[in-house]
Short mmCIF file of C-alpha atoms (C1' of nucleotides) in Angstrom, two decimals:
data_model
loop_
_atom_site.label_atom_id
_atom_site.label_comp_id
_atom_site.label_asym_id
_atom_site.label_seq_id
_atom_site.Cartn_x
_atom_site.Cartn_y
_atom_site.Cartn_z
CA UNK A 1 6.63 179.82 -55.93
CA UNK A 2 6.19 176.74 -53.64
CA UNK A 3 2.29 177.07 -53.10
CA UNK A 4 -0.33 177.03 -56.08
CA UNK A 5 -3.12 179.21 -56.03
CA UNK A 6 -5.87 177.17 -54.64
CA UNK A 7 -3.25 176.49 -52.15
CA UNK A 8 -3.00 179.98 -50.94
CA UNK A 9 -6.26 180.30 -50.88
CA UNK A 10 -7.21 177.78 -48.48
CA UNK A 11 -4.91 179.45 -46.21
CA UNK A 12 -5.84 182.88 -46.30
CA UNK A 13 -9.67 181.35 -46.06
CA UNK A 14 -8.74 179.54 -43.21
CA UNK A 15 -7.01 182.57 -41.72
CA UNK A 16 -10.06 184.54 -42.20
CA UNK A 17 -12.02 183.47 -39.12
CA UNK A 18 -11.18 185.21 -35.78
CA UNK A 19 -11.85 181.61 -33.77
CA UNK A 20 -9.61 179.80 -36.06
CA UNK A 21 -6.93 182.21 -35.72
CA UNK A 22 -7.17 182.04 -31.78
CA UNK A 23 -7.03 178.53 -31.87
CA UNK A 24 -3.96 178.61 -34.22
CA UNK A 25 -1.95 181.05 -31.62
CA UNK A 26 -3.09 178.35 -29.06
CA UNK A 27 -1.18 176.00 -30.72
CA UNK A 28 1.87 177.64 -31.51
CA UNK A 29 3.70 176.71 -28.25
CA UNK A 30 1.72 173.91 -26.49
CA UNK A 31 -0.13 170.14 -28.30
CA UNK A 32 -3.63 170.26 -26.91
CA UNK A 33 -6.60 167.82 -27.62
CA UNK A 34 -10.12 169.04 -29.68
CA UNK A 35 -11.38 169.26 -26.15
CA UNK A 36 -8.63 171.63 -24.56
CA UNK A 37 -9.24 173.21 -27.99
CA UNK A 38 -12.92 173.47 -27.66
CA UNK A 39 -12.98 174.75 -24.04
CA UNK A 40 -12.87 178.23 -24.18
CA UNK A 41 -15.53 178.89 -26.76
CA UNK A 42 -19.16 178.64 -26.74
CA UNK A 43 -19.38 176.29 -29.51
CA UNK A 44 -20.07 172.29 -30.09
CA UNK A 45 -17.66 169.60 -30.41
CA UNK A 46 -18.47 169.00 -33.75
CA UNK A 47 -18.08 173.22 -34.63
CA UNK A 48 -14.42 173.01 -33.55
CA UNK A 49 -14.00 169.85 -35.11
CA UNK A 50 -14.98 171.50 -38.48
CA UNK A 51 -12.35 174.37 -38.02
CA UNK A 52 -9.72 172.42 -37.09
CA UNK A 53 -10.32 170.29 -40.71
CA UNK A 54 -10.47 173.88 -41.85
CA UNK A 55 -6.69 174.31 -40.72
CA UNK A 56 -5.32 170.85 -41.42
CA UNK A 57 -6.37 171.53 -45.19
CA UNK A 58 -4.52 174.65 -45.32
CA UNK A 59 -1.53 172.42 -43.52
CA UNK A 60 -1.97 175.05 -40.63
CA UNK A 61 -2.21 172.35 -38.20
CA UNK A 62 -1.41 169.00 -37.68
CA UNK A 63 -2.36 165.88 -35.35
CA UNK A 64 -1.28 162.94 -33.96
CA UNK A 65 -3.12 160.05 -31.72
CA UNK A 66 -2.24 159.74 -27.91
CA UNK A 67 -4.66 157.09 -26.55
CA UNK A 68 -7.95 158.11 -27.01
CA UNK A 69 -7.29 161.44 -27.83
CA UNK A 70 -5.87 163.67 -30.81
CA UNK A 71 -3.29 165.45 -30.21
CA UNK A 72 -3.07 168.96 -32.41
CA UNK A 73 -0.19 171.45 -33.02
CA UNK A 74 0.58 174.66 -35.47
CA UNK A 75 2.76 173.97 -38.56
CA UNK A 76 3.52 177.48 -39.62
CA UNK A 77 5.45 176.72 -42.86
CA UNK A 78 2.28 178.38 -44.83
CA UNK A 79 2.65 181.18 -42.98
CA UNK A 80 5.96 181.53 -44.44
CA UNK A 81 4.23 181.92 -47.67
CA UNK A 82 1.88 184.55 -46.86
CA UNK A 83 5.04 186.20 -45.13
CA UNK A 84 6.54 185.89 -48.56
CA UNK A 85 3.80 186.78 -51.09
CA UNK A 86 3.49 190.03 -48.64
CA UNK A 87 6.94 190.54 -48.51
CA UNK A 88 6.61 191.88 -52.76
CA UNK A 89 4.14 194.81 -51.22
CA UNK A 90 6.29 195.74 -48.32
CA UNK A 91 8.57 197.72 -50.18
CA UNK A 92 5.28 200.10 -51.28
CA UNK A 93 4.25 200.64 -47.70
CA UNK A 94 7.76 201.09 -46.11
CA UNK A 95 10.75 203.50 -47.37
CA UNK A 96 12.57 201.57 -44.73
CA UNK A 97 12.81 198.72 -47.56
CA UNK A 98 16.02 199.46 -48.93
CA UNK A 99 17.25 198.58 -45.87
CA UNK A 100 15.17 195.81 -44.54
CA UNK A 101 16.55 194.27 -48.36
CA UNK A 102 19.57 194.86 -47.89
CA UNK A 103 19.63 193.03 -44.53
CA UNK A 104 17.21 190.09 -45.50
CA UNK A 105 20.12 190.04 -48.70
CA UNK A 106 22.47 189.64 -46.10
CA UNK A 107 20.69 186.88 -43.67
CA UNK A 108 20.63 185.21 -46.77
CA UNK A 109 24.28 185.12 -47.72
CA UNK A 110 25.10 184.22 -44.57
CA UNK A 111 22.20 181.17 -44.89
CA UNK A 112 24.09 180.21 -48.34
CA UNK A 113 27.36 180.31 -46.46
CA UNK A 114 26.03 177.41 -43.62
CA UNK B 1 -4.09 196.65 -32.25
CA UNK B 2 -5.08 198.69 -35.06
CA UNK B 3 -7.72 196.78 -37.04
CA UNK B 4 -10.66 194.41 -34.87
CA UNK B 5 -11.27 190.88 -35.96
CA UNK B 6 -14.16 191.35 -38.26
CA UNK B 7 -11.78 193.59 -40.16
CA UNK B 8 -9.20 191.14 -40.16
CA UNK B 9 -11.64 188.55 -40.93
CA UNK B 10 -12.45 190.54 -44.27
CA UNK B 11 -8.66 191.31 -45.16
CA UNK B 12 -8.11 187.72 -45.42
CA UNK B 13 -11.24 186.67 -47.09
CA UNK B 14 -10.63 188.99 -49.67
CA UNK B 15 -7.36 187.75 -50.06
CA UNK B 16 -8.16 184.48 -50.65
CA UNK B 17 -9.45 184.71 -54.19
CA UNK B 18 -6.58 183.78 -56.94
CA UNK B 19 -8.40 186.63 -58.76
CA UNK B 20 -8.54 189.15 -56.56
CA UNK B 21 -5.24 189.09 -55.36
CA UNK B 22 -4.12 189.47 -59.08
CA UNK B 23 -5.99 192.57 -59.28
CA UNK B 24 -4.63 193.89 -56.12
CA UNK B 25 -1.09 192.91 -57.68
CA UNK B 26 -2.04 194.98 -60.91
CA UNK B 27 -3.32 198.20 -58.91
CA UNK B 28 -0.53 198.34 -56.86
CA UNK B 29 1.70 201.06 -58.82
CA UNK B 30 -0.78 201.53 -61.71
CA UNK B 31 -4.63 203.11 -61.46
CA UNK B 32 -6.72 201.57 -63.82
CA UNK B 33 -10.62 201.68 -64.56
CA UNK B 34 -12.69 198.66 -63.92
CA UNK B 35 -12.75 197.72 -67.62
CA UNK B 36 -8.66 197.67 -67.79
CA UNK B 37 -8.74 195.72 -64.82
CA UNK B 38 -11.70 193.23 -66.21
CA UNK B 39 -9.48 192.97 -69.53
CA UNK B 40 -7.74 190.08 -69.18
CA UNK B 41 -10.55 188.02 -67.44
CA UNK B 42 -12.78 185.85 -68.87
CA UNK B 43 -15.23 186.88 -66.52
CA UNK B 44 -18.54 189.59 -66.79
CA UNK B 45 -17.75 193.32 -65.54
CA UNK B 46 -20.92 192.47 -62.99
CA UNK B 47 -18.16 189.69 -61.79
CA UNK B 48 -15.26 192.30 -61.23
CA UNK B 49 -17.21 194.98 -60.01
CA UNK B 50 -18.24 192.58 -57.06
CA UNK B 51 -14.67 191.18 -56.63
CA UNK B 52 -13.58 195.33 -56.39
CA UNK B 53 -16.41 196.02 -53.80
CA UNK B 54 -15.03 193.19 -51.68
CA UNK B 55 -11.47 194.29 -52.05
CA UNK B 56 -12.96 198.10 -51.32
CA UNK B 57 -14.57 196.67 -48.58
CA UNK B 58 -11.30 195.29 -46.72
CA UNK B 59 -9.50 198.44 -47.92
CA UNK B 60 -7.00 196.89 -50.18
CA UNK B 61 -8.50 199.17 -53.11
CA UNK B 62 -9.99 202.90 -53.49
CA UNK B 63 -11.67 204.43 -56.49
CA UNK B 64 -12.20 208.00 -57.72
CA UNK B 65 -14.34 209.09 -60.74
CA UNK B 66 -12.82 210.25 -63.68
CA UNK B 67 -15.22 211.18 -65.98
CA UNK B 68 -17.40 208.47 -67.07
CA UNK B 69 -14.91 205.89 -65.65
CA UNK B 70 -13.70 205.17 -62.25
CA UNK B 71 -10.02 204.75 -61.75
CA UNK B 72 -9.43 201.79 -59.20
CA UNK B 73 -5.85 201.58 -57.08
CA UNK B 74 -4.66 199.23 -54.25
CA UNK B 75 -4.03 200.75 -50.74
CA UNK B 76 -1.27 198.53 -48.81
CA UNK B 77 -2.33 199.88 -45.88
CA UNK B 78 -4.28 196.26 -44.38
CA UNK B 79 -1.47 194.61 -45.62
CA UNK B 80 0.73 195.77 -43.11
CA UNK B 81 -2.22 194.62 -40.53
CA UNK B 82 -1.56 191.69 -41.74
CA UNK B 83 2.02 192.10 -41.58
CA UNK B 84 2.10 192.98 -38.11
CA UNK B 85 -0.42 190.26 -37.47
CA UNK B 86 2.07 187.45 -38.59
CA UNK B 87 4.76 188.86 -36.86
CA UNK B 88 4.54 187.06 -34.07
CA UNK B 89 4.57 183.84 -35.95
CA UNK B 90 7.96 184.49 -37.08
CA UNK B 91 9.49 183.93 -34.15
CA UNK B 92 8.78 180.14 -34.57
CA UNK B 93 10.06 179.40 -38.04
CA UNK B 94 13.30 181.48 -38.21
CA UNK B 95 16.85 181.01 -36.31
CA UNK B 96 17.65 184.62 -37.70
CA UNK B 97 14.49 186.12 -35.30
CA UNK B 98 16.79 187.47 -32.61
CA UNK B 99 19.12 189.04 -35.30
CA UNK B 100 15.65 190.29 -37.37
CA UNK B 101 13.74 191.45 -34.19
CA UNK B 102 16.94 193.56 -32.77
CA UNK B 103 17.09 195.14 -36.32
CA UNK B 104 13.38 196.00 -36.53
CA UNK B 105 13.76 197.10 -32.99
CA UNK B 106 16.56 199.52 -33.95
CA UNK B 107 14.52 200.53 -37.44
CA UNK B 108 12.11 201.31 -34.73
CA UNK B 109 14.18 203.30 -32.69
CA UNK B 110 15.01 205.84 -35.79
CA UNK B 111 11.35 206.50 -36.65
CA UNK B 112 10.44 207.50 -33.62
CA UNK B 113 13.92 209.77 -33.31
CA UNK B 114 12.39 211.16 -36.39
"C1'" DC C 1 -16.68 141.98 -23.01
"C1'" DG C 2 -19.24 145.99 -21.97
"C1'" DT C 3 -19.21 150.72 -20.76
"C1'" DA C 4 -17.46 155.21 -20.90
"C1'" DC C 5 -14.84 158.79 -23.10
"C1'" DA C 6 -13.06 161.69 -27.16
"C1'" DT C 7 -14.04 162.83 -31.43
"C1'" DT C 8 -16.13 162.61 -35.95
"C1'" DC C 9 -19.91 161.83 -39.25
"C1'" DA C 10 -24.32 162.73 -41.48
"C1'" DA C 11 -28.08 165.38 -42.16
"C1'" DC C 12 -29.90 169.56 -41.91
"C1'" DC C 13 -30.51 174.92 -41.80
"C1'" DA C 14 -29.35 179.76 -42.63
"C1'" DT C 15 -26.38 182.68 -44.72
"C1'" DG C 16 -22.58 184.06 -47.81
"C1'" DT C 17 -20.07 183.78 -52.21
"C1'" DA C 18 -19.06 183.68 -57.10
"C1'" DG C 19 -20.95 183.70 -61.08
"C1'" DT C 20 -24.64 184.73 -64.74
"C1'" DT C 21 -28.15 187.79 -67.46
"C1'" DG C 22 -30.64 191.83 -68.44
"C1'" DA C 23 -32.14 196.29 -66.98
"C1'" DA C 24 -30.83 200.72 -64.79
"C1'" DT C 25 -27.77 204.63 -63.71
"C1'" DG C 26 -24.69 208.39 -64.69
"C1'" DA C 27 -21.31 210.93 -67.36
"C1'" DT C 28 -19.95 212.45 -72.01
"C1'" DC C 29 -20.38 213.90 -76.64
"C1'" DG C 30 -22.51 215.28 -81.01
"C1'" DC D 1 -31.80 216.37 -75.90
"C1'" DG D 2 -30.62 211.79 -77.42
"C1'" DA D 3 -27.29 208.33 -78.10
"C1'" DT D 4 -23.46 206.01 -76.29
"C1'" DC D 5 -20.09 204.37 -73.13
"C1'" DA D 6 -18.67 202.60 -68.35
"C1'" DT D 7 -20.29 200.61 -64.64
"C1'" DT D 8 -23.56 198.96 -61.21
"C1'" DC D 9 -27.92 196.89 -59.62
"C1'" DA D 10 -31.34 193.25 -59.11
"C1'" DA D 11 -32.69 188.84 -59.47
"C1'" DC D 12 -31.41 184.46 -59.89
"C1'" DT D 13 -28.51 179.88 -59.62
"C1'" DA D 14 -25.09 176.74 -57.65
"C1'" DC D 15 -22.21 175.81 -54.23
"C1'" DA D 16 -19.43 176.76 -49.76
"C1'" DT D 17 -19.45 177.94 -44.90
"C1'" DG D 18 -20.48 177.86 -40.04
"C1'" DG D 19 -23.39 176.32 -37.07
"C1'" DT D 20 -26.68 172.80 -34.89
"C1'" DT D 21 -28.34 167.88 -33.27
"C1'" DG D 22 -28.07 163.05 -32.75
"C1'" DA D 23 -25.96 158.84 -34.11
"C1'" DA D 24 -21.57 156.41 -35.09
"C1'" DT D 25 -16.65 155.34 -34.52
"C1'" DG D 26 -12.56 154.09 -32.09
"C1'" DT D 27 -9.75 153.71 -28.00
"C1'" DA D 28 -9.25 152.68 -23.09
"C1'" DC D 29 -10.41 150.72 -18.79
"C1'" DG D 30 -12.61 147.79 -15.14
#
DNA sequence: CGTACATTCAACCATGTAGTTGAATGATCG
DNA sequence: CGATCATTCAACTACATGGTTGAATGTACG
């Protein structure tokens, strides 16, 4: 396992808040300052500022100065974890598993391969 | 979309507890009554009962009586919410997305032959 | 240099969470 | 029925969260 508990927690906490995952899929594609951030909703400043500490702790998102602004974008490497600590249940929920495991066994040979 | 926010919003809080996700692990292909489950806690049964009504709560667990105990087992079903929710992240941390989404797309394809 | 802009900090409030302890409920068994 | 076992409830504590307001910081610009 790469991530320690308290680890995955702070991302699935952070993921638990419907504003913080809209502003996450805001960032996905696109940098935008606290204030392009904060624009749509019909909270302070200082409200959004909190969330997006919320997300940099889980290593959701990151930032980066430009002038007198920050700069924010989505790092979705923890998301890779929760897609991997789900991935043990998926075989309970899906008969399709075999299969999807036998493919993901072969994207993976073929990663080993590169 | 299946499940609404506040939903979502309690399928991730309840997953972010290094304790409650164990006991989801554990209930996943066993049933087991609230003292099995409390067993290898240091923690009061007032302590696990809450942790199983927030689990209950999202979904991820459903109990039936059995006698003087109740017997406690995970339901996987908000874990493909979750599943489905992350999906679209994928896209941005994996090369192999094309080759995964034409194979889902095709896995797709069969269940609705079906 | 002084002012304006973008953002955070500090203090505060209300509510939620994770835990405790001790009493209450409900099913079983002699 | 009364005792016992499994579990929850109620009340409480300590701390975290999500929000506010108003002051403080840091960068840029004339």
């Amino acid at each position: 396992m790469i991530v320690n508990d308290t680890e995955m927690d702070r991302i699935f906490r952070s993921l638990a808040d419907r504003t913080r995952r809209d502003i996450l899929h805001r960032l996905v594609s696109t940098e935008l300052s606290v204030s392009e951030i904060a624009a749509p909703y019909d909270l302070t400043y200082a409200a959004i500022s909190k969330h997006l500490k919320v997300l940099e702790n889980a290593r959701l998102v990151s930032r980066r100065r430009d002038g007198k602004r920050y700069l924010l974008q989505a790092n979705l490497d923890p998301l890779r974890e929760v897609d991997g600590w789900i991935n043990f249940y998926r075989r309970f929920w899906s008969e399709a598993f075999d299969k999807l495991g036998d493919y993901l066994a072969i994207v993976q040979e073929n990663k080993e391969d590169e």
